[in-house]
Amino acid sequence: MKARTMYRCVTALAAACIFPGAALGGSSARDSIPAAVKTRPPVKAVRATNGGIRVDGVLDEQDWAAAAPVEGFVQHEPYDGRPASERTTVRAVYDDRCIYIGVKAYDSEPGKIVGHLTRRDGDSPSDWIYIGFDSYNDKRSAFLFGVNAAGTKQDIFFFNDTEEDGNWDAVWDVGTRVDEDGWTAEFAVPWSQLRFANNCDTHSWGFQAARQICRRDELSFLYPVPKSANQLVSLFGRIEGIERIPSPSRLELLPYAVGSVDAYGDSDGDPFRADANPGGRIGTDLKYRLTTDVTLDMTINPDFGQVEQDPSEFNLTAYESYFEEKRPFFMEGANIFRYRLMFGDSDSERLFYSRRIGRAPQFSALDSRRFIDTEGLYEDSPRFATILGAAKITGKTSNGISIGVLEAVTDKENAAVELPDGERVGVAVEPMTNYLLARAQKDLNDGRSTIGAIVTSVVRDLSSPDLRTLNRAALTGGIDFSHRWRNDEYAVNGRILGSRIEGSAEAISEAQTSSARYFQRPDADYVEYDPARTSLGGYAAVVDGGRYGGKRWNFLLGLMSRSPGFEVNDLGYMQEADEVLGVAWTGYRLPQPWKALRSLSLNWNLYRAYNYGGEMITFGGNMNGSFSLTNNWGGYAGVERSGEHLGMSVTRGGPLVLVPGGWNSWFGAYTNDRRAVRIGCDGGLSRNDESFGGWYAEPYVTIRPSGRFELRIGASYSTREYDTQYIDEIGGSYVVGHLDMEVMSVTTRLNYTLTPEMSLQFYGMPFVAAGRYGGFREVVSPRAGSYEDRFAPYDYLADADSPDFNFKEMRSNLVYRWEWSPGSALYLVWSRGATDFEERGEFAAGRDFDRLLSAAGDNTFMVKISKWFSI
């Protein structure tokens, strides 16, 4: 994710506080803004007439002298509403190609100006200057450009007034210069990188400028943003005087070429791994402006080899793991497609999970029914489904309708299987699939209200019999609304959704028995498992509202309902349906620094959930808080109590089991991130009422010996007892076991930035997970009052091998990136991966990491070059 230096200081959604450890945001305070500030003059842009602007961080052209400066920044942090401690002026000049913004940041102690060189969009404790344009004039969306004193660039797209898309990237220029008066930032933003209705000769847009002074942890705005504001874009001032600008260039192309070679470690007799595997491909990205405010983006035969690998894990739950999107095409402009299935800022469960597109194949060739005996067979399966092409149309019309349409097609994938006689056959492991998503949202009431709709569709070609357990078609849709009132102090949001999947009886049977719903449960008399049905439908609703804008106190109430048949996982991400969840939250925040406290937030939460049979499946509450001190140290802590409830995942399709309540806690502390060395530690303890639990610790250190180099090393260790870990269903008996599990990893990130355009990054993560089983039992009386009476001993090892495990994995990559021309880049990438598995449950850090680091690994070397064209 992109850095959020300014955004982090401005707002955090209060609804997120229903989750442990979250912090409180604030809300609107228009009436608290002094009258003199409300009437602050707009920035007046003047047309360049003297040969243009040279973007070098020196405002010495005559056109800058002709532009009237605007000043009077007001603090947001630490002292809300006070004048900024240092003077800052803003000027604007434009020509037929760009809008130029010159910001002079005066400083009484220029020797203390801080600027760290990082890769573009990198966060760092530096002095920053930001400018933002609400060129849609909707008071909800804005294009933000930032730079620190060393020249590191950031660009962020804001939507829904306070939410941000840090993955948006634009092609623009900036120059910085530090001198005896302070420092200067000279921005040049091409008209083609903004979105606006070019239907008149004169333009007046929303505009904002902000300044971060690192050594004082001070953030100030030209047009004030009160700390208690649940607003950002709607508090922008204006930029005026822009006249008769030509329509920007309509077409941008970014063709690329890539060459790679895979070199394998120990082949262990696998003929597909005996030799190195070279490869190459070409493709292109295209951006075409259908109008000045609506854009078509396309990618043909995309390659994402330069993205960082996902972290290692060993998942023993019934649910699919969630990983963040890292592919640029799907990250940029994704804000319009965000459609959450939960409250507030909970972002994992969603209607559109872009990693479904180009996913890893869902089948293994060796599981095909054509192979009765897999002894002596070898498989070569593609790592991901090939994306033949993808296109999206995004933008906002002049009458306030945001639109987003995404279409993608992935190819059918076959795995090669070598038989004992040397013959090779192909087996389908992923079908050709078409993905479609369409979204529209209309602004009302000067941006304080919205109504919207969304629809998603997945259609698969299942002509191969090996793929018949997949859904042939999946359709979801929803409508939504939001409304803010009383100076945006209060808000309510709602969504109503429906879903329908179609496929073979085998496919719909898998959907009915999946971990999301378990229709086959013997105690689920309110649903019916029908192995002959060929479709499944469901619905869901989410509503939440409350006070977000109190200076000190705020609250939220929320209700979520998902019918048992609701299913979105063909293109979305959801763990469970069959649930009605209610939450209540209230929070307090310190409005101004007090003595040694710079900030303080406290939160209290309650929650309770039932299934559609009226049975309680979870309830509890927590309290948590966070603080920061005036020396920039800080910390957080929380404690949660959950009550005894019926657990759906203990038997994974068997009867619900009464699960003990318990206690859970989390805490952490960190030192000043403005120092050359920063240390911190996160940790937690948990224990249920039957004395089973665990703990974890995650210490880390960040070292910045210079403004170009950063090293972060973080270790993680956890140990946990799982007394009802699911084992298997054997002859109608649901078998569980006691699992003692230890997990340890060390994550290293190294960043070295030669120039703002050239960087070297390393990521490495050795990971070990070991587990020892014992105490095998079968569930006999799942709702008995006594915990011991719910189970009976079961001699699992009489007919099966021990499920003990010791899993080790190493993932690393080294990326050199050079933006050799604006929008154009060269990548040199080395990736390495190694795995090791032993059927024993002992954990010994020295032995396990030594074995992992000495394991033969697979290496990939890649060269990728791209060139940006604006036509």
mmCIF file of C-alpha atoms in Angstrom, residues 47 65 84 153 170 178 187-188 227 249 278 320 326 348 397 414 453 482 528 553 571 575 604 624 701 800 863 869:
data_model
loop_
_atom_site.group_PDB
_atom_site.id
_atom_site.type_symbol
_atom_site.label_atom_id
_atom_site.label_comp_id
_atom_site.label_asym_id
_atom_site.label_seq_id
_atom_site.Cartn_x
_atom_site.Cartn_y
_atom_site.Cartn_z
ATOM 1 C CA ARG A 47 -1.361 32.034 -17.352
ATOM 2 C CA ALA A 65 6.151 36.926 -9.392
ATOM 3 C CA ALA A 84 1.017 27.196 11.804
ATOM 4 C CA LYS A 153 6.857 11.752 -4.570
ATOM 5 C CA ALA A 170 -0.110 9.697 -12.190
ATOM 6 C CA VAL A 178 16.355 23.653 0.392
ATOM 7 C CA PHE A 187 4.728 21.020 -8.858
ATOM 8 C CA ALA A 188 3.837 20.476 -12.523
ATOM 9 C CA LYS A 227 -9.228 17.595 14.053
ATOM 10 C CA SER A 249 -4.202 14.226 -24.749
ATOM 11 C CA PRO A 278 13.440 -19.565 -19.965
ATOM 12 C CA GLU A 320 -9.738 -19.454 2.714
ATOM 13 C CA LYS A 326 -0.549 -6.058 -5.260
ATOM 14 C CA SER A 348 -11.484 -8.055 3.781
ATOM 15 C CA THR A 397 -19.840 12.674 -14.926
ATOM 16 C CA ASN A 414 -3.944 -27.161 -18.589
ATOM 17 C CA ALA A 453 -25.944 0.074 -7.316
ATOM 18 C CA SER A 482 -25.379 6.921 2.619
ATOM 19 C CA GLU A 528 -32.374 -28.230 3.518
ATOM 20 C CA TRP A 553 -17.573 11.272 22.223
ATOM 21 C CA LEU A 571 -15.689 -12.861 -7.513
ATOM 22 C CA GLN A 575 -16.062 -16.437 5.115
ATOM 23 C CA TRP A 604 -15.886 0.170 23.989
ATOM 24 C CA ASN A 624 -9.276 -0.864 23.794
ATOM 25 C CA VAL A 701 13.419 -2.597 14.763
ATOM 26 C CA ALA A 800 -4.181 -43.395 10.417
ATOM 27 C CA VAL A 863 14.096 -8.259 -16.676
ATOM 28 C CA PHE A 869 3.650 7.328 -24.483
#
